[in-house]
Short mmCIF file of C-alpha atoms and ligand atoms in Angstrom, two decimals:
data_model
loop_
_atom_site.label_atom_id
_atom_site.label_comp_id
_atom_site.label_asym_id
_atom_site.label_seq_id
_atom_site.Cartn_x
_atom_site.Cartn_y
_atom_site.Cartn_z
CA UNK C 1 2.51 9.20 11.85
CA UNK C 2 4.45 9.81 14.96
CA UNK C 3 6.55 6.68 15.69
CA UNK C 4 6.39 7.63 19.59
CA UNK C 5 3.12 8.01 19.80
CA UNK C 6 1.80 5.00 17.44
CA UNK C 7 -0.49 2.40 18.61
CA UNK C 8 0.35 -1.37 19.52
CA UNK C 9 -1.72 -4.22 20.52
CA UNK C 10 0.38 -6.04 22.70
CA UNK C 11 0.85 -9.41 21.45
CA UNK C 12 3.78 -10.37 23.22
CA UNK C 13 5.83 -8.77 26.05
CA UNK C 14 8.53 -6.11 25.33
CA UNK C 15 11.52 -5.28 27.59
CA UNK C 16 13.12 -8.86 27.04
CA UNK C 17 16.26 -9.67 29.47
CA UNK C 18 19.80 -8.46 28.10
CA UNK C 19 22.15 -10.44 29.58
CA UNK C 20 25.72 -10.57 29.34
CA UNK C 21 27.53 -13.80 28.27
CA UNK C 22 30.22 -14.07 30.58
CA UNK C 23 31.58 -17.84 29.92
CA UNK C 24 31.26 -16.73 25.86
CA UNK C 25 33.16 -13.87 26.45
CA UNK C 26 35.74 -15.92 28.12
CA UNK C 27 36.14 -18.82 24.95
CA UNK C 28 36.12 -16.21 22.07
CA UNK C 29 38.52 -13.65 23.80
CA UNK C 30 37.29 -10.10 22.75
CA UNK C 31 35.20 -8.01 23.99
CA UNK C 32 32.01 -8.32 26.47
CA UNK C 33 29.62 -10.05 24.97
CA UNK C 34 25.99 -9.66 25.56
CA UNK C 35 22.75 -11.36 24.11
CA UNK C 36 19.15 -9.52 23.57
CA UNK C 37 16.55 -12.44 24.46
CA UNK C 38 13.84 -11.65 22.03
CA UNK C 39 13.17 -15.38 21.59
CA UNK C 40 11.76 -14.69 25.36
CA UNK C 41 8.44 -12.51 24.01
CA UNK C 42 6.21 -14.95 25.34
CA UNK C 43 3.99 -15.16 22.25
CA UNK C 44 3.70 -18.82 21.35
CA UNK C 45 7.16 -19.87 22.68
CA UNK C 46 8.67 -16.21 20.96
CA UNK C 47 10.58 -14.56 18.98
CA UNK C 48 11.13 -11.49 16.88
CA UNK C 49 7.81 -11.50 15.34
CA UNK C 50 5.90 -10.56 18.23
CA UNK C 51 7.33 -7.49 18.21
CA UNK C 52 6.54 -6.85 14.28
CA UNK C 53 2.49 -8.07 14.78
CA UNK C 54 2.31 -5.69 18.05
CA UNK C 55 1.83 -3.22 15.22
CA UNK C 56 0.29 -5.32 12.88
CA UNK C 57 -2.42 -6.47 14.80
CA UNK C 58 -3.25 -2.94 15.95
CA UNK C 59 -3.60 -2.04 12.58
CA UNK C 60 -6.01 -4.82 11.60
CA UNK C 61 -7.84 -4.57 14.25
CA UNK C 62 -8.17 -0.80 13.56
CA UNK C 63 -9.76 -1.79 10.29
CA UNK C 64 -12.29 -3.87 10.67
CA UNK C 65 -10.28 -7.20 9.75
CA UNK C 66 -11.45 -10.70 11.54
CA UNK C 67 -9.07 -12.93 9.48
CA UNK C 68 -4.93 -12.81 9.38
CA UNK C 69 -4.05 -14.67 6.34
CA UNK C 70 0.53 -15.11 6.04
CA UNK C 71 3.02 -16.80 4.30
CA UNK C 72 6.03 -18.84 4.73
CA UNK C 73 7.96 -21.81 4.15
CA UNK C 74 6.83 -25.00 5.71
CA UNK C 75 8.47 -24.45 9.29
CA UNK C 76 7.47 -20.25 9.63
CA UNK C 77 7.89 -18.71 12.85
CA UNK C 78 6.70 -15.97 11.44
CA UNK C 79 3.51 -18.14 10.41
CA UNK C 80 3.72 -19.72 14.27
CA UNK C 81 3.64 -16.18 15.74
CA UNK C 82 1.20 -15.23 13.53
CA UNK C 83 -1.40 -16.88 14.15
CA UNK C 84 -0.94 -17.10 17.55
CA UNK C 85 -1.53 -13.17 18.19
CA UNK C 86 -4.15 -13.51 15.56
CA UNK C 87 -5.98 -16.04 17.97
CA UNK C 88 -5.45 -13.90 20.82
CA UNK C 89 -7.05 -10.96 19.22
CA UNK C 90 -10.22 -13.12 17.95
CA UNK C 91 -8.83 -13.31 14.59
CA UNK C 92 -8.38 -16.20 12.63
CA UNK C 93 -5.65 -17.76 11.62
CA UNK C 94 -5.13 -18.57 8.08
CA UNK C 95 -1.31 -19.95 7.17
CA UNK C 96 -0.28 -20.64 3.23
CA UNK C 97 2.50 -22.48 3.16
CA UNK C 98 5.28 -22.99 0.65
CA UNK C 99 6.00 -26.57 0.05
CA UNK C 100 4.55 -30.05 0.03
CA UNK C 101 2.04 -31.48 2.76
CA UNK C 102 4.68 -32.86 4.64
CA UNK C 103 3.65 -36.64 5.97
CA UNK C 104 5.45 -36.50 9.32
CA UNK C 105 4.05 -33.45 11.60
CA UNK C 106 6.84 -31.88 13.71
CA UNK C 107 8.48 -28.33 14.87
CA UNK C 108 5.98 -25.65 14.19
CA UNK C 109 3.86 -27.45 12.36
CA UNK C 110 2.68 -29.15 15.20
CA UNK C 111 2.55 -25.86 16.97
CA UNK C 112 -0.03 -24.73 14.15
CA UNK C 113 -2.09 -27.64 14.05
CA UNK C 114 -2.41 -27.81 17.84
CA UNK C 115 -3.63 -24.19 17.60
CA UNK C 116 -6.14 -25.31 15.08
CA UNK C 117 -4.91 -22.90 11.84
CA UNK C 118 -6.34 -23.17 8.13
CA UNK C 119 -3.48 -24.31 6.59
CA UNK C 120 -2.79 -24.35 3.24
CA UNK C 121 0.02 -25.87 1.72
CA UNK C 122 0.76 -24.66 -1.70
CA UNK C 123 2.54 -27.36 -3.47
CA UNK C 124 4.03 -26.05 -6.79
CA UNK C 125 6.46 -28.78 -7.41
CA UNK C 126 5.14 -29.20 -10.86
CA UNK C 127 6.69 -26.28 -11.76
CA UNK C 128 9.95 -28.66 -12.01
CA UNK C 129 8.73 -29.61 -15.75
CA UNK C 130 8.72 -25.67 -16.81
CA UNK C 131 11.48 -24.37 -18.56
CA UNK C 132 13.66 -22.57 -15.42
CA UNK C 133 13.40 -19.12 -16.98
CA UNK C 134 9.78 -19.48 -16.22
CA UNK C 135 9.81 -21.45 -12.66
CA UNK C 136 9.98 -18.07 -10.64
CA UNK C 137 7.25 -16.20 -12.15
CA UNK C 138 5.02 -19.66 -12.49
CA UNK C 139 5.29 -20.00 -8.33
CA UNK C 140 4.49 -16.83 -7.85
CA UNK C 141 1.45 -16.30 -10.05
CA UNK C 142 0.14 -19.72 -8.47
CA UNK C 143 0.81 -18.47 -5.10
CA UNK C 144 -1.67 -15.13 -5.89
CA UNK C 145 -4.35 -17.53 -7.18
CA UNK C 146 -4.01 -19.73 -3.86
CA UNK C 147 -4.45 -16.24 -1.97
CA UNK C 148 -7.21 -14.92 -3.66
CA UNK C 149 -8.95 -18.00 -4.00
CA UNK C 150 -9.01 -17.99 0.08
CA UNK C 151 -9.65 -14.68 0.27
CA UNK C 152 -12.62 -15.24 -1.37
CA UNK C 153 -13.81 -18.34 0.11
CA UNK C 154 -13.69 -16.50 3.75
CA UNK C 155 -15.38 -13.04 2.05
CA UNK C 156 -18.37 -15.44 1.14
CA UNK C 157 -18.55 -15.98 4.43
CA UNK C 158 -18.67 -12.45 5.49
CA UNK C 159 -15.06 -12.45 6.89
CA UNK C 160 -11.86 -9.67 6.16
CA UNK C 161 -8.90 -11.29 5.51
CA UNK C 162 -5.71 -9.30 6.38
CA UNK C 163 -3.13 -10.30 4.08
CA UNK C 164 0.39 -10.14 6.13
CA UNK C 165 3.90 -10.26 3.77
CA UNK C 166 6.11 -13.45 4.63
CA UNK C 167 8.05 -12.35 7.98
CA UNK C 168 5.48 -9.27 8.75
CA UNK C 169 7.77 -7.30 6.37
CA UNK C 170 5.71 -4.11 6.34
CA UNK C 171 6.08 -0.54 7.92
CA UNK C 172 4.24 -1.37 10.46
CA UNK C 173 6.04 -4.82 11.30
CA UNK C 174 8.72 -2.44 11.10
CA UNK C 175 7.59 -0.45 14.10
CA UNK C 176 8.05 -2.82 16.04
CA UNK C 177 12.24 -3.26 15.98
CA UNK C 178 12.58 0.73 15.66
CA UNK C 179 10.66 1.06 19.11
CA UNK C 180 12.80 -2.26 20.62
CA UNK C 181 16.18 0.88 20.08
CA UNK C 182 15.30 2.83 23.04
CA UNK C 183 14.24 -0.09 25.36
CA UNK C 184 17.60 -1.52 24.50
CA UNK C 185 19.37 1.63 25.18
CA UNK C 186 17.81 1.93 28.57
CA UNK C 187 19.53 -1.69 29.33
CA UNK C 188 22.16 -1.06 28.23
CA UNK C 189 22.53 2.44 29.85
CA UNK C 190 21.02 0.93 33.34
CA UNK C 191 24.06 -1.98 33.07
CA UNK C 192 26.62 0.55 32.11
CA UNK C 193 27.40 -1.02 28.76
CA UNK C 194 28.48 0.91 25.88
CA UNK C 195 28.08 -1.83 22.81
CA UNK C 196 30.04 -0.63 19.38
CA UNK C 197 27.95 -3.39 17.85
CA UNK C 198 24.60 -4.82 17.75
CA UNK C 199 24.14 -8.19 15.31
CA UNK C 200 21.48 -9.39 14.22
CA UNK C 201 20.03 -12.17 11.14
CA UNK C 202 18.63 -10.39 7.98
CA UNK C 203 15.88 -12.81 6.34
CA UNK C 204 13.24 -10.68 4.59
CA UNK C 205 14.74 -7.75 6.35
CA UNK C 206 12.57 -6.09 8.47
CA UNK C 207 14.17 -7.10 12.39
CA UNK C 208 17.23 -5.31 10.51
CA UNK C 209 15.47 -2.37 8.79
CA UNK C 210 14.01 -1.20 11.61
CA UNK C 211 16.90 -2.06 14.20
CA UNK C 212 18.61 0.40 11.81
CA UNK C 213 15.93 3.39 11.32
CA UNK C 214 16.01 3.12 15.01
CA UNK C 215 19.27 3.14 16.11
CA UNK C 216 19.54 6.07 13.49
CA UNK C 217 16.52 8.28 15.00
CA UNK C 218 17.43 7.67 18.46
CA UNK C 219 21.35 8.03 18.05
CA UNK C 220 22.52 4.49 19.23
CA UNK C 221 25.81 4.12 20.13
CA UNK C 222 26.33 0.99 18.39
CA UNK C 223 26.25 0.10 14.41
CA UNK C 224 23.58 -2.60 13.13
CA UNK C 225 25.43 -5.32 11.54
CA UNK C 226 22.66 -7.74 9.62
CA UNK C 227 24.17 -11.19 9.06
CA UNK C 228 21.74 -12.73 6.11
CA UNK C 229 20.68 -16.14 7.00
CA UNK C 230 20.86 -17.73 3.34
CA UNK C 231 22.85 -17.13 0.06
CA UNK C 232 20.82 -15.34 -1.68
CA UNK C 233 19.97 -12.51 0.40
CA UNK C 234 17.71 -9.38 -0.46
CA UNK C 235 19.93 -6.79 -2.02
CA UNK C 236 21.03 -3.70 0.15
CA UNK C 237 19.17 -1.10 -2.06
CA UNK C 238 15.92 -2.54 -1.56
CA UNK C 239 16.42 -2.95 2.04
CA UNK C 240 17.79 1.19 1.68
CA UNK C 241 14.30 1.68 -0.46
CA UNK C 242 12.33 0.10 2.70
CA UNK C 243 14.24 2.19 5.67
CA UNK C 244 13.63 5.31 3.49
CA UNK C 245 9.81 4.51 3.42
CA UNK C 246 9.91 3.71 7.34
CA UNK C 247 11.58 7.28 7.63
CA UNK C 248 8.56 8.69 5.16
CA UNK C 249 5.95 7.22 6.67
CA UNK C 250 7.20 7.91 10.44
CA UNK C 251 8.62 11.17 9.70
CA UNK C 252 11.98 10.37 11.10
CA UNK C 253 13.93 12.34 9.01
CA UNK C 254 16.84 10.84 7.66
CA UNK C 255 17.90 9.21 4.37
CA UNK C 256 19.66 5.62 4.27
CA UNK C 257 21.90 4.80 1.51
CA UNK C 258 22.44 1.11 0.09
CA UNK C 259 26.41 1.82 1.11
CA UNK C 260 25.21 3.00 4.84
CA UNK C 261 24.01 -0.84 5.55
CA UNK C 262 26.29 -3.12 7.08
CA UNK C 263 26.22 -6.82 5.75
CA UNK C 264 28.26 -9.18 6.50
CA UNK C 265 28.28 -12.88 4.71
CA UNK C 266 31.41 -14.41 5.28
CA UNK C 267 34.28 -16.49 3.69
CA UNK C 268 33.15 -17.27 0.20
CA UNK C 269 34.17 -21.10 1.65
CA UNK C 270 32.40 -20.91 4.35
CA UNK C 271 29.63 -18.49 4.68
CA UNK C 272 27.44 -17.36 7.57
CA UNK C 273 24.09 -18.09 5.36
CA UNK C 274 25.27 -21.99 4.85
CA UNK C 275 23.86 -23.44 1.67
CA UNK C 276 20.46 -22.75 1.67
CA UNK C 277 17.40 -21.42 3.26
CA UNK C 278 16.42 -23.57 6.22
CA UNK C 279 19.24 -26.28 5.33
CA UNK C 280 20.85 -28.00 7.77
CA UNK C 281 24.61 -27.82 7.85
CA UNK C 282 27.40 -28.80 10.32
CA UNK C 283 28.79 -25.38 11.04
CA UNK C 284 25.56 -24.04 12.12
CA UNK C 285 24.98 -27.23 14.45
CA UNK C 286 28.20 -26.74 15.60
CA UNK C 287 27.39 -22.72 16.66
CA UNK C 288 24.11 -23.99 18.34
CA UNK C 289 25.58 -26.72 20.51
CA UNK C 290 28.55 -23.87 21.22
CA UNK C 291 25.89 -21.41 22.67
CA UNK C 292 24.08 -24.07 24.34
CA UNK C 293 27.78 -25.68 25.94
CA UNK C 294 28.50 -21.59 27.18
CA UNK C 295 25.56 -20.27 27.92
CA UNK C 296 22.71 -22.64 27.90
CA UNK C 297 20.75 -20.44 25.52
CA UNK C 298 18.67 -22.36 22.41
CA UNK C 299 19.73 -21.09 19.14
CA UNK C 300 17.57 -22.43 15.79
CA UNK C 301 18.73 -24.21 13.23
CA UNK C 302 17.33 -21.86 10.15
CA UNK C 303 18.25 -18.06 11.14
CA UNK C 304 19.69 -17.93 14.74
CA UNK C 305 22.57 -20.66 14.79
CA UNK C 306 24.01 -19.02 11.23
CA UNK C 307 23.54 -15.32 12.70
CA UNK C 308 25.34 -16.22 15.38
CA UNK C 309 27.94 -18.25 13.46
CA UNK C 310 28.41 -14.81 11.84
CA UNK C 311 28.45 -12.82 15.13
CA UNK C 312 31.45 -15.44 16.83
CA UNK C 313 33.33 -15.38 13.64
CA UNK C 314 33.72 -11.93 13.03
CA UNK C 315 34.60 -11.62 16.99
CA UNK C 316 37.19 -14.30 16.45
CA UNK C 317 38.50 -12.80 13.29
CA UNK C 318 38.75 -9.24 15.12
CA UNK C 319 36.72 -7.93 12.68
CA UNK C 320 34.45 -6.80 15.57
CA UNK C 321 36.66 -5.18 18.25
CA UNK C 322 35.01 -4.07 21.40
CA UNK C 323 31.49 -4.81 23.41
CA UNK C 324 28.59 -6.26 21.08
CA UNK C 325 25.30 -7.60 21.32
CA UNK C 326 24.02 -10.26 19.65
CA UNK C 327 20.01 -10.39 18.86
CA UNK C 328 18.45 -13.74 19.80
CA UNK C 329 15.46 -13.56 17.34
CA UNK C 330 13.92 -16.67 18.38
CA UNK C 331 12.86 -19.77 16.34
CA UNK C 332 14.02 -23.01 18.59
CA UNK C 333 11.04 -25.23 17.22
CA UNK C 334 13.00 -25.51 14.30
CA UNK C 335 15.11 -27.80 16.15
CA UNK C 336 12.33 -30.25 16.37
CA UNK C 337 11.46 -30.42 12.31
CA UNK C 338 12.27 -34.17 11.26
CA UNK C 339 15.14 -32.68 8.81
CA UNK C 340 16.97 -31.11 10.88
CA UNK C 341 16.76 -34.08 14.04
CA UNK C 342 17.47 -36.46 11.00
CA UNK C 343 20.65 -34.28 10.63
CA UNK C 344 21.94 -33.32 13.65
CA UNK C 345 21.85 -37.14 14.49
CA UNK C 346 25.77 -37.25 12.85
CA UNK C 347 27.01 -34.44 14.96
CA UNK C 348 25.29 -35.53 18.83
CA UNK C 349 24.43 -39.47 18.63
CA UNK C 350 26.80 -41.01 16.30
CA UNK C 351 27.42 -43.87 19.42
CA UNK C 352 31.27 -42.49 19.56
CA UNK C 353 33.19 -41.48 22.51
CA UNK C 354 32.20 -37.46 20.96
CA UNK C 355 28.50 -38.33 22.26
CA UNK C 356 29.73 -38.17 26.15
CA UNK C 357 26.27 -39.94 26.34
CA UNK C 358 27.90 -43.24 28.09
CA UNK C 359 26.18 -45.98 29.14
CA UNK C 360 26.26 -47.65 32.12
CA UNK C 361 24.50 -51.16 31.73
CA UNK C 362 23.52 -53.46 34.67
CA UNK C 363 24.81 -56.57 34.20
CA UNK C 364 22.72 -60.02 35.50
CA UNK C 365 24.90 -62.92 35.87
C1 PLP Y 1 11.90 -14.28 10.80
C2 PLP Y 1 13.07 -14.61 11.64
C3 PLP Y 1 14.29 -13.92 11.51
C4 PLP Y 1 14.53 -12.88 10.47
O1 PLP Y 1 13.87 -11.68 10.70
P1 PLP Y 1 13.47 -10.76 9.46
O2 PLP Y 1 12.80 -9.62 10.04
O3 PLP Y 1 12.60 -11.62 8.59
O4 PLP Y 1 14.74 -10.42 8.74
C5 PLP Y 1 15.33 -14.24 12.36
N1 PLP Y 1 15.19 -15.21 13.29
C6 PLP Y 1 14.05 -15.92 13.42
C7 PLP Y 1 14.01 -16.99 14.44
C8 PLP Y 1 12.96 -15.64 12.61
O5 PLP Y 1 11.84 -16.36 12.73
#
């Protein structure tokens, strides 16, 4: 399959704004500083997995499917996008989700519901009571039952259920960020900018994969730095495995090795992924509200804020010299899920003289 040539069914829009971040630039002291706005892909308030399900769509469409069935956790953008292109294509949209029916309905949750999804919330909490050798493999035999049994409730029906990976993490997804290389190359050759970096989150790897593959076929100036967005990340060699398939399958003729992929994590006290998948921590409300302060630019609280923690830091630190780009990848919904307002509550609207919220009270006498 020729990569150039490969079909897409737009399901957002492509050639998102680069802009540089001049007042950014100006607080961290390095280089220029610029920011690709792929949370601006229009597909149900964007971000990066419009891109992937151009691709993905095209493909289901090209076989026969009428159903796209993901996965995620709770709050999935991936799940958001999803089923937003899926809805737009005449699909429909079939979310299983990771957790507990939560009772309070908020960030894209609300999102889903308002666009009428089948969700499913897979709630494997019992598995607390199992031994913890045998939690991992207990979740994830449930979750295959949960998916087949809805497969086969929708078959009965006469329907085709595409079954998309959590995050769109397939070749095809894939497609998507390899092609997004030489649209950001013509920005940043029509501005004049000669980037030595481009940084971007690394979740279940596929913005990053194919950011990589692409930058490798098309001979980007700049190096792909992935900044993973929890602890425990996705080793490098499987992520190497999955770039070498994109190369197979799109015959872009290269090899990756595990050693060729740039990751950075951070101080061991400190590090960019925070302390858990979609957790809320200070330091990445902190790197949200600094984007916001500099640039007005929404980052999210699960990958964005602790990518760009990453991206600041190792400009700060010098470990970074020159022009960079930072990826925007979307996700600002997230601020509106009742953990993470519960939590940024502390930082913002504490009532001290920090909240510059002051208030100026009429007084009767
Ligand atoms: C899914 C997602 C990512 C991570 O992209 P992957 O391709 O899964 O690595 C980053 N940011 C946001 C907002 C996302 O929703």
């Amino acid at each position: 399959m020729n990569i150039e040539t490969l079909k897409r069914a737009p399901a957002g829009c492509v050639n998102t704004p680069l802009e540089y971040m001049p007042r950014l630039t100006r607080e961290l002291g390095g280089g220029r500083l610029y920011i690709k706005r792929d949370d601006l892909t229009g597909l149900a308030l964007g971000g990066n997995k419009a891109r992937k399900l151009d691709y993905i769509v095209q493909y289901a469409l090209d076989n026969g499917y009428t159903a796209l069935m993901t996965f995620g956790g709770v709050q999935t953008n991936h799940g958001r996008l999803t089923a937003a292109a899926a809805i737009r294509y005449g699909l429909k949209p079939i979310l299983v989700l990771k957790g507990a029916r939560p009772d309070y309905l908020s960030g894209n949750l609300l999102l889903d519901r308002l666009m009428g999804c089948d969700l499913r919330f897979v709630d494997d909490t019992a598995v607390e009571s199992l031994p913890e050798a045998e939690r991992e493999e207990a979740k994830r035999r449930f979750l295959e039952e949960c998916a087949g049994k809805i497969i086969a409730e929708y078959e009965a029906r006469g329907e085709k259920v595409l079954s998309v990976p959590v995050g769109g993490q397939t070749v095809y997804g894939s497609a998507g960020y390899i092609q997004a290389v030489p649209e950001l190359m013509a920005q940043l050759e029509a501005q004049d900018v000669r980037p030595r970096y481009l940084v971007v989150g690394y979740g279940s790897t596929g913005t990053f994969a194919g950011l990589w593959a692409g930058a490798k076929y098309y001979h980007a100036p700049f190096e792909v730095v992935g900044i993973p967005i929890e602890p425990d990340y996705r080793p490098r060699e499987e992520t190497a495995a999955f770039i070498n398939q994109l190369s197979g399958t799109f015959g872009l003729g290269f090899t990756c090795r595990a050693e060729d992929l740039r990751l950075e994590t951070g101080p061991a006290e400190a590090p960019y992924g925070g302390t858990g998948y979609n957790q809320p921590d200070p330091v990445t409300q902190e790197h949200i509200a600094l984007l916001a302060r500099t640039e007005a630019v929404f980052l999210d609280p699960c990958y964005t804020g602790k990518a760009f923690y990453g991206f600041t830091d190792l400009v700060r630190r010098g470990v970074l010299e020159g022009d960079a780009v930072f990826l925007h990848t979307g996700g600002a919904p997230g601020l509106w899920t009742k953990e993470h307002l519960d939590a940024m509550q502390a930082l913002l609207w504490s009532g001290g003289a920090e909240d510059r919220a002051c208030v100026m009270k009429l007084g009767v006498p």
